[in-house]
Amino acid sequence: MSPSGNTNMKKTWLAIVCLLAALNFCNGQFPRACTSVDVLLSKECCPFWPGDGSPCGVNSGRGVCQDVVISNKTLGPQFPFSGVDDRENWPIVFYNRTCQCQGNFMGYNCGECKFGFSGPNCSVRRLSIRKEIFKMTTLERNKFIAYLNLAKRTISADYVIATGTYAQMNNGSNPLFADINVYDLFVWLHYYASKDAFLDGDIVWRDIDFAHEAPAFIPWHRFFLLQWEREIQKMARDENFTIPFWDWRDAGNCEVCIDELLGASHPSVPDILSPASFFSSWQVVCSQPEEYNRLKTLCNGTNEGPLIRNPGSHDRSRAPRLPSSAEVEFCVSLTNYDTEPMDRSANLSFRNTLEGFADPRTGFANRSISSLHNSLHIFMNGSMSSVQGSANDPVFVLHHAFVDSIFEQWLRRHRPALTVYPESNAPIGHNRDYYMVPFIPLYTNGEFFTASRDLGYDYDYLAETGSVENFLMPYLEQARQIWPWLLGAAVVGGLITALFASLVSLGCRRKKQKSKSEETQPLLMEAEDYQSTYQSNL
């Protein structure tokens, strides 16, 4: 594309961003309503729902404020400590009472609909389709990029991030929270779930991660993407927006790294993005884990420099190429979701192979290589290559959406019961009933070990295989919702028909008796009389 074409494209996107800039509704982590001294000391996060002014919308039957019940199942040996990290038994350190939503409601105050539902009473079933980015129209792609830039410039209205530990907040009497934009809110969430643990003195424990290297890797990121998608929809007031994905199987390079999409490399400084890309102006956050560890502090969301990406200039001994279709197929064929010890050393584990710690040709753990999911992060050779700061690069969203679609392939092929997901002995944060860190409202890992259609979405290339079912699904759902009316109409119609038939029969008998001696009328005439009478009765 010519420089003038790039300039016009940027102007178009900028116009869309400006048009939507006033719509700064958001959602995400610590609710603003739950960060005051009074709430932190009471440890009760049950905000009012504006619809009726009651906590958790209890007066409208949306939810109730109740005690948080945490899982007491045995954890794995990877984190041999207790009471040293705010994320243990999430969210007990901060809150021991939260909203428990009922029916199809969700949200920190039960003011939203569950994924896959909409309408004022959250009773309308929805199914959205996530598309491969190269199958989107130009308008859809431009809108996606405009929404990303809008999210980077829109401060969250409902949520803030913690800039200090609970101890640094003096156990709640000195709140340490900060505003953050919609996009960086999710960068912070990913950072906070995967950051190292601070122990006494200068000791830092690295073998802890609430979103990676264990069974919750897949359901955690499934919820993460759904929440990210929901916040973009709310921010842009576009409920039809869906996250695109990039099918990187057998790709020779970073096909999305062009200025028309997520940004090409700078012509003279390959580690940064082309000035023709919107993303060249982006600043990253939460990208200095070693500095945070040294200072024993949390990422506070401040800018730390430009987005870094240099695809293909990585250590090829770890990731010689992007994943192949055969490797993905082998991974999906593995029957075990996870295997002991349910960490990076798990063998013949679908989760560990998909995450990239096992060889995608054998299923056996191999720490000398990075495959499948991990290989994409390594290949990007920049902000994406650091676990804690990887969500800074918008390629992250496209990549993880495709990883999620591979999980969906596995679910459809093997149809596992929920009991397949480990209930105990997984690393901290990864048991089935552990609440996912650091999300409020609360959800367990097991709740998102379920089919995507149950959560209201599908992938275009997977939906094609069940096109008839997907086509009929919305109509079947509508029929299910109105079947009582249909049944009632059928009963009434039956009664009317029976009454009409009786009247016709009686009339015919009287006519026959009256004109016994007269010639019988033609059958066609009887039919015409019947039709006319039927129409008038209708």
XYZ file of C-alpha atoms in Angstrom:
538
model
C 0.000 0.000 0.000
C 1.257 3.491 -0.827
C 2.172 6.033 1.913
C -0.855 8.126 0.945
C -3.064 5.025 1.236
C -1.708 4.325 4.720
C -2.326 7.944 5.702
C -5.931 7.797 4.539
C -6.455 4.508 6.372
C -5.103 5.991 9.598
C -7.377 9.001 9.190
C -10.371 6.703 8.741
C -9.520 4.699 11.860
C -8.834 7.866 13.807
C -12.239 9.212 12.828
C -13.882 6.061 14.149
C -11.888 6.324 17.377
C -12.871 9.953 17.841
C -16.501 9.151 17.122
C -16.525 6.534 19.867
C -14.180 8.237 22.328
C -16.972 9.412 24.584
C -18.172 5.851 25.229
C -15.925 4.910 28.139
C -17.856 2.070 29.726
C -15.687 -0.787 30.918
C -15.323 -3.774 33.183
C -12.507 -5.949 34.450
C -10.865 -6.382 37.862
C -11.113 -4.501 41.188
C -14.503 -2.726 41.075
C -14.160 0.957 41.972
C -17.083 0.501 44.335
C -15.003 -2.051 46.289
C -11.769 -0.096 46.778
C -12.680 2.328 49.553
C -11.303 1.986 53.086
C -14.704 0.986 54.462
C -15.188 -1.792 51.919
C -11.641 -3.111 52.244
C -11.885 -3.225 56.029
C -15.298 -4.891 55.906
C -14.036 -7.234 53.144
C -17.484 -7.195 51.538
C -17.654 -6.474 47.799
C -21.389 -6.417 47.078
C -22.072 -3.199 45.109
C -25.548 -1.909 44.337
C -27.107 -2.699 40.982
C -28.326 0.676 39.633
C -31.431 -0.945 38.197
C -33.075 -1.295 41.612
C -30.557 0.199 44.041
C -30.075 -3.040 45.971
C -26.816 -4.954 46.638
C -26.230 -7.439 43.794
C -29.721 -6.623 42.466
C -31.237 -8.816 45.161
C -34.599 -7.004 45.002
C -34.889 -7.995 41.348
C -33.782 -11.571 41.866
C -30.454 -11.051 40.120
C -28.144 -12.178 42.904
C -27.305 -12.212 46.597
C -24.391 -11.087 48.731
C -22.881 -14.150 50.347
C -19.736 -15.585 51.896
C -16.993 -16.744 49.543
C -16.550 -20.504 49.864
C -13.083 -21.554 48.758
C -11.929 -24.989 47.668
C -10.141 -27.083 50.283
C -8.757 -29.657 47.853
C -5.097 -30.614 48.071
C -2.675 -28.580 45.977
C 0.431 -29.783 44.183
C 3.922 -29.367 45.705
C 5.111 -26.623 43.333
C 4.373 -23.786 45.815
C 5.271 -25.028 49.328
C 4.136 -21.893 51.201
C 0.984 -20.535 52.773
C -0.164 -17.045 53.631
C 2.566 -15.204 51.722
C 0.800 -14.171 48.488
C -2.382 -12.135 47.966
C -3.562 -14.559 45.279
C -3.766 -17.575 47.589
C -7.384 -18.685 48.074
C -8.501 -15.846 45.823
C -10.095 -13.417 46.727
C -10.116 -14.019 50.496
C -7.210 -11.661 51.192
C -9.257 -8.756 49.827
C -12.894 -9.864 50.127
C -14.685 -12.685 51.905
C -18.176 -11.690 50.707
C -19.106 -11.013 47.081
C -22.143 -11.099 44.802
C -23.345 -14.543 43.796
C -25.424 -14.046 40.658
C -28.408 -16.197 39.794
C -30.027 -17.387 36.571
C -28.467 -15.849 33.468
C -27.024 -12.829 35.283
C -23.347 -12.098 35.912
C -21.021 -9.218 36.807
C -19.585 -7.809 40.008
C -23.057 -6.414 40.849
C -25.051 -8.950 38.762
C -25.885 -6.168 36.321
C -24.872 -8.038 33.154
C -25.941 -11.110 31.201
C -23.979 -14.334 31.165
C -21.956 -15.055 28.059
C -24.302 -16.199 25.336
C -27.358 -14.320 26.636
C -28.777 -10.848 26.048
C -31.932 -8.804 26.528
C -33.275 -6.827 29.514
C -33.887 -10.047 31.451
C -30.949 -11.955 29.935
C -33.356 -14.470 28.435
C -32.402 -14.210 24.759
C -29.861 -16.798 23.623
C -27.053 -15.548 21.359
C -24.448 -17.317 19.255
C -21.654 -15.224 17.750
C -19.011 -16.437 15.295
C -15.335 -15.584 15.614
C -13.753 -15.209 12.174
C -10.276 -15.838 10.823
C -8.853 -12.354 10.332
C -8.154 -12.904 6.628
C -11.790 -13.909 6.062
C -13.091 -10.657 7.541
C -14.234 -7.829 5.327
C -12.117 -4.692 5.103
C -14.724 -2.874 7.185
C -14.616 -5.566 9.890
C -10.824 -5.467 10.049
C -10.744 -1.668 10.174
C -13.336 -1.671 12.937
C -11.307 -4.197 14.935
C -8.186 -2.033 14.720
C -10.177 1.118 15.547
C -11.648 -0.586 18.623
C -8.165 -1.636 19.786
C -6.984 1.950 19.575
C -10.110 3.211 21.288
C -9.569 0.712 24.115
C -5.995 1.988 24.498
C -7.335 5.528 24.977
C -10.412 4.894 27.111
C -10.106 4.880 30.913
C -12.069 2.126 32.593
C -15.165 3.576 34.226
C -15.858 0.669 36.570
C -12.508 -0.918 37.410
C -9.055 -0.024 38.719
C -5.828 -1.962 39.276
C -3.952 -2.593 42.509
C -0.577 -0.866 42.683
C 0.465 -2.428 45.972
C 0.100 -5.638 47.917
C -2.492 -5.967 50.670
C 0.279 -5.606 53.246
C 1.498 -2.431 51.522
C -2.105 -1.189 51.770
C -1.787 -1.629 55.538
C -4.354 -4.426 55.384
C -6.890 -2.221 53.637
C -6.636 1.027 55.597
C -4.421 2.611 52.909
C -5.888 1.718 49.488
C -3.401 1.633 46.614
C -5.256 1.583 43.315
C -4.901 3.409 39.989
C -6.918 4.171 36.866
C -6.047 2.276 33.707
C -7.328 2.145 30.141
C -9.481 -0.700 28.858
C -6.733 -2.418 26.865
C -4.014 -2.124 29.507
C -6.428 -3.386 32.145
C -6.208 -6.780 30.474
C -2.433 -6.518 30.146
C -2.356 -5.986 33.909
C -4.701 -8.919 34.562
C -2.412 -11.235 32.589
C 0.639 -9.838 34.389
C -0.900 -10.171 37.864
C -1.954 -13.786 37.321
C 1.534 -14.803 36.174
C 3.829 -12.640 38.325
C 6.348 -14.117 40.755
C 5.612 -14.383 44.482
C 7.373 -12.110 46.964
C 8.719 -13.954 49.998
C 10.557 -12.631 53.060
C 13.583 -10.429 52.500
C 14.815 -10.397 48.914
C 13.537 -13.863 48.064
C 11.301 -14.240 45.002
C 9.560 -17.526 44.176
C 9.271 -18.062 40.425
C 7.571 -21.449 40.300
C 4.078 -19.996 40.591
C 1.640 -18.980 37.881
C -2.139 -18.918 38.138
C -2.691 -18.848 34.354
C 0.083 -20.968 32.821
C 2.053 -24.212 33.082
C -0.822 -26.232 34.562
C -4.434 -27.309 33.851
C -6.020 -23.852 34.165
C -3.974 -22.506 31.260
C -6.793 -23.190 28.797
C -9.968 -22.282 30.768
C -8.276 -19.204 32.287
C -7.472 -17.820 28.846
C -10.927 -18.818 27.559
C -12.551 -16.634 30.211
C -9.921 -13.913 29.711
C -10.783 -13.619 25.997
C -14.526 -13.668 26.660
C -14.176 -10.884 29.199
C -11.926 -8.894 26.842
C -14.459 -9.357 24.036
C -17.323 -8.300 26.328
C -15.549 -5.104 27.393
C -14.844 -4.096 23.805
C -18.526 -4.665 22.978
C -19.610 -2.492 25.898
C -17.043 0.214 25.284
C -17.978 0.528 21.595
C -21.678 -0.214 22.141
C -21.371 -2.910 19.517
C -22.756 -6.203 20.800
C -21.985 -7.876 17.458
C -18.222 -7.426 17.792
C -16.227 -10.658 18.054
C -12.529 -11.344 18.478
C -10.845 -12.465 15.260
C -8.173 -15.155 15.213
C -5.115 -15.930 13.141
C -4.784 -19.499 11.877
C -1.007 -19.796 12.018
C -0.764 -23.453 10.963
C 1.946 -23.873 8.315
C 2.545 -20.094 8.103
C 5.975 -19.128 6.841
C 6.034 -15.756 8.585
C 3.962 -13.331 10.637
C 1.178 -12.844 8.122
C -0.682 -10.370 10.354
C 2.419 -8.182 10.757
C 1.544 -5.746 7.988
C 0.562 -2.102 8.310
C -2.985 -2.805 7.167
C -3.386 -5.097 10.191
C -1.181 -5.196 13.307
C 1.872 -3.373 12.016
C 4.943 -4.167 9.910
C 8.507 -3.773 11.127
C 10.169 -0.379 10.999
C 12.212 -0.081 7.759
C 15.410 0.943 9.559
C 14.854 -0.103 13.211
C 13.547 -3.683 13.015
C 12.685 -4.044 16.718
C 9.905 -1.444 16.582
C 6.875 -1.030 14.349
C 6.479 0.868 11.107
C 5.422 4.512 11.544
C 2.617 3.772 9.041
C 0.963 1.554 11.658
C -1.348 2.846 14.376
C 0.437 0.556 16.838
C 3.775 2.335 16.402
C 2.514 4.936 18.906
C 1.540 2.356 21.530
C 3.360 2.260 24.853
C 3.699 -0.998 26.781
C 3.035 -1.567 30.497
C 3.911 -4.317 32.988
C 6.971 -5.332 30.938
C 9.741 -5.114 33.586
C 9.282 -8.121 35.908
C 12.850 -8.100 37.169
C 12.508 -4.481 38.275
C 9.236 -5.237 40.068
C 10.890 -8.173 41.819
C 13.856 -6.060 42.884
C 11.629 -3.350 44.333
C 8.993 -5.787 45.661
C 6.307 -3.747 43.956
C 3.479 -4.301 41.480
C 3.118 -3.006 37.951
C 1.274 0.318 38.297
C 0.249 0.688 34.657
C 2.637 3.489 33.697
C 4.138 3.589 30.190
C 7.453 1.781 29.774
C 8.393 2.299 26.134
C 7.249 1.363 22.611
C 5.829 -1.965 21.544
C 8.660 -4.336 20.559
C 8.351 -6.974 17.839
C 10.846 -8.532 15.435
C 9.213 -11.703 14.100
C 11.513 -14.449 12.878
C 14.687 -13.032 14.433
C 14.472 -15.351 17.434
C 16.459 -18.305 18.736
C 15.614 -20.904 16.098
C 17.058 -23.715 18.168
C 14.059 -23.325 20.476
C 11.392 -22.705 17.829
C 12.687 -23.529 14.345
C 9.392 -22.634 12.632
C 5.730 -21.910 13.205
C 3.555 -24.938 14.054
C 2.307 -27.285 11.349
C -1.155 -28.711 10.749
C 0.191 -32.195 11.520
C 1.457 -31.053 14.926
C -1.895 -29.508 15.798
C -3.688 -32.687 14.686
C -1.420 -34.866 16.852
C -2.062 -32.591 19.826
C -5.839 -32.788 19.365
C -5.618 -36.589 19.129
C -4.203 -36.894 22.674
C -6.895 -38.346 24.925
C -5.652 -37.120 28.324
C -6.465 -33.511 29.166
C -3.592 -33.414 31.674
C -1.330 -35.884 33.454
C 0.669 -35.933 36.673
C 2.397 -33.821 37.882
C 0.223 -31.416 35.831
C 2.991 -28.905 35.177
C 5.636 -28.339 32.482
C 6.916 -31.897 32.839
C 3.592 -33.623 32.060
C 3.772 -36.306 29.352
C 1.031 -37.246 26.869
C -0.974 -34.280 28.140
C -3.128 -32.369 25.668
C -2.820 -29.221 27.781
C 0.968 -29.403 28.120
C 1.423 -30.191 24.425
C -0.872 -27.362 23.323
C 0.818 -24.942 25.722
C 4.140 -25.874 24.136
C 6.194 -27.636 26.792
C 5.890 -31.063 25.139
C 6.996 -32.256 21.712
C 3.988 -32.025 19.342
C 5.177 -35.154 17.528
C 5.437 -37.428 20.583
C 3.596 -35.726 23.457
C 6.594 -36.056 25.784
C 7.836 -33.041 27.741
C 10.943 -31.401 26.340
C 12.219 -28.208 27.954
C 14.755 -27.570 25.216
C 12.070 -26.587 22.701
C 9.065 -24.289 22.572
C 6.224 -25.614 20.447
C 2.632 -24.770 19.475
C 1.376 -21.945 21.763
C 4.815 -21.116 23.155
C 6.491 -21.065 19.746
C 4.339 -18.123 18.596
C 5.417 -16.077 21.611
C 9.065 -16.915 20.960
C 8.750 -16.272 17.221
C 7.488 -12.695 17.761
C 10.778 -11.903 19.516
C 9.706 -8.865 21.538
C 6.918 -7.844 23.903
C 5.089 -11.116 23.113
C 8.071 -13.159 24.285
C 7.780 -12.137 27.954
C 5.026 -14.049 29.754
C 3.974 -11.251 32.094
C 3.908 -8.504 29.461
C 2.910 -10.519 26.391
C -0.646 -9.153 26.209
C 0.796 -5.725 25.276
C 1.045 -6.911 21.670
C -2.373 -7.122 19.968
C -1.101 -10.233 18.164
C -1.697 -11.877 21.569
C -5.476 -11.718 21.117
C -5.430 -13.249 17.616
C -3.011 -15.948 18.747
C -4.888 -16.992 21.867
C -8.215 -17.019 20.052
C -6.793 -19.657 17.710
C -5.339 -21.599 20.654
C -8.822 -21.525 22.171
C -10.246 -22.921 18.914
C -7.823 -25.866 19.135
C -9.165 -26.549 22.632
C -12.649 -26.463 21.129
C -11.580 -29.047 18.551
C -10.378 -31.298 21.375
C -13.633 -30.888 23.318
C -15.744 -31.826 20.294
C -13.638 -34.831 19.446
C -13.368 -36.339 22.939
C -16.508 -34.942 24.654
C -14.984 -35.100 28.150
C -17.000 -34.975 31.355
C -16.200 -32.201 33.817
C -14.547 -34.822 36.034
C -11.756 -35.044 33.449
C -10.537 -31.688 34.753
C -8.458 -32.392 37.918
C -10.205 -31.663 41.181
C -7.051 -31.772 43.327
C -3.231 -32.022 43.337
C -2.743 -29.457 40.564
C -0.360 -26.514 41.159
C -1.803 -23.660 43.195
C -4.615 -21.897 41.383
C -5.291 -24.747 38.962
C -7.661 -27.150 40.718
C -11.139 -27.402 39.212
C -12.903 -25.367 41.929
C -10.191 -22.738 42.452
C -11.424 -19.228 41.655
C -9.551 -17.781 38.686
C -7.067 -15.085 39.661
C -7.584 -12.113 39.640
C -11.162 -11.844 38.392
C -14.143 -10.331 40.150
C -16.860 -11.563 39.703
C -15.696 -14.998 40.760
C -15.512 -17.977 38.424
C -13.876 -21.353 38.898
C -11.597 -23.017 36.375
C -14.142 -25.794 35.885
C -16.869 -23.391 34.761
C -14.966 -22.680 31.547
C -14.014 -26.277 30.841
C -17.035 -26.402 28.588
C -18.032 -26.112 24.937
C -17.814 -22.671 23.353
C -21.427 -22.884 22.179
C -22.502 -23.128 25.821
C -20.794 -19.760 26.237
C -22.405 -18.215 23.178
C -19.708 -18.357 20.521
C -18.151 -20.538 17.843
C -15.351 -20.381 15.253
C -16.074 -20.016 11.559
C -13.979 -22.998 10.461
C -15.489 -25.218 13.163
C -19.037 -24.003 12.584
C -18.788 -25.046 8.929
C -18.710 -28.722 9.908
C -22.022 -28.346 11.697
C -23.554 -25.696 9.474
C -27.097 -27.099 9.561
C -27.082 -27.309 13.333
C -25.635 -23.812 13.639
C -28.173 -22.442 11.169
C -31.116 -23.974 13.019
C -29.870 -23.294 16.549
C -31.223 -19.704 16.886
C -34.625 -20.773 15.518
C -34.807 -23.825 17.761
C -33.959 -21.617 20.730
C -36.715 -19.164 19.793
C -39.159 -22.049 19.374
C -38.187 -23.347 22.815
C -38.920 -19.933 24.346
C -42.372 -19.571 22.674
C -43.525 -23.202 22.788
C -46.095 -22.540 25.570
C -47.761 -19.979 23.279
C -47.650 -22.389 20.354
C -49.170 -25.131 22.486
C -51.923 -22.816 23.675
C -52.675 -21.722 20.129
C -52.856 -25.369 19.024
C -55.319 -26.221 21.791
C -57.553 -23.230 21.000
C -57.347 -23.989 17.286
C -58.337 -27.582 17.940
C -61.378 -26.531 19.948
C -62.485 -24.080 17.238
C -62.022 -26.734 14.543
C -64.027 -29.285 16.515
C -66.818 -26.774 17.104
C -66.878 -25.796 13.452
C -66.969 -29.435 12.331
C -69.929 -30.073 14.633
C -71.826 -27.099 13.222
C -71.141 -28.144 9.623
C -72.222 -31.707 10.363
C -75.457 -30.503 11.985
C -76.179 -28.167 9.050
C -75.630 -30.941 6.527
C -78.013 -33.279 8.327
C -80.742 -30.618 8.425
C -80.262 -29.834 4.745
C -80.417 -33.489 3.847
C -83.613 -33.960 5.797
C -85.195 -30.852 4.193
C -84.467 -31.799 0.545
C -84.810 -35.574 0.582
C -86.863 -35.579 -2.587
C -84.654 -33.059 -4.465
C -81.643 -33.901 -6.671
C -78.273 -33.930 -4.853
C -76.028 -30.907 -5.586
C -72.601 -31.468 -7.288
C -69.621 -32.278 -5.051
C -67.738 -29.173 -6.310
C -70.499 -26.959 -4.988
C -70.301 -28.597 -1.575
C -66.605 -27.939 -1.549
C -67.082 -24.260 -2.405
C -69.639 -23.802 0.334
C -67.304 -25.473 2.818
C -64.360 -23.267 1.856
C -66.339 -20.076 2.193
C -67.718 -21.038 5.560
C -64.263 -22.057 6.758
C -62.780 -18.715 5.738
C -65.506 -16.707 7.458
C -65.121 -18.697 10.655
C -61.357 -18.162 10.577
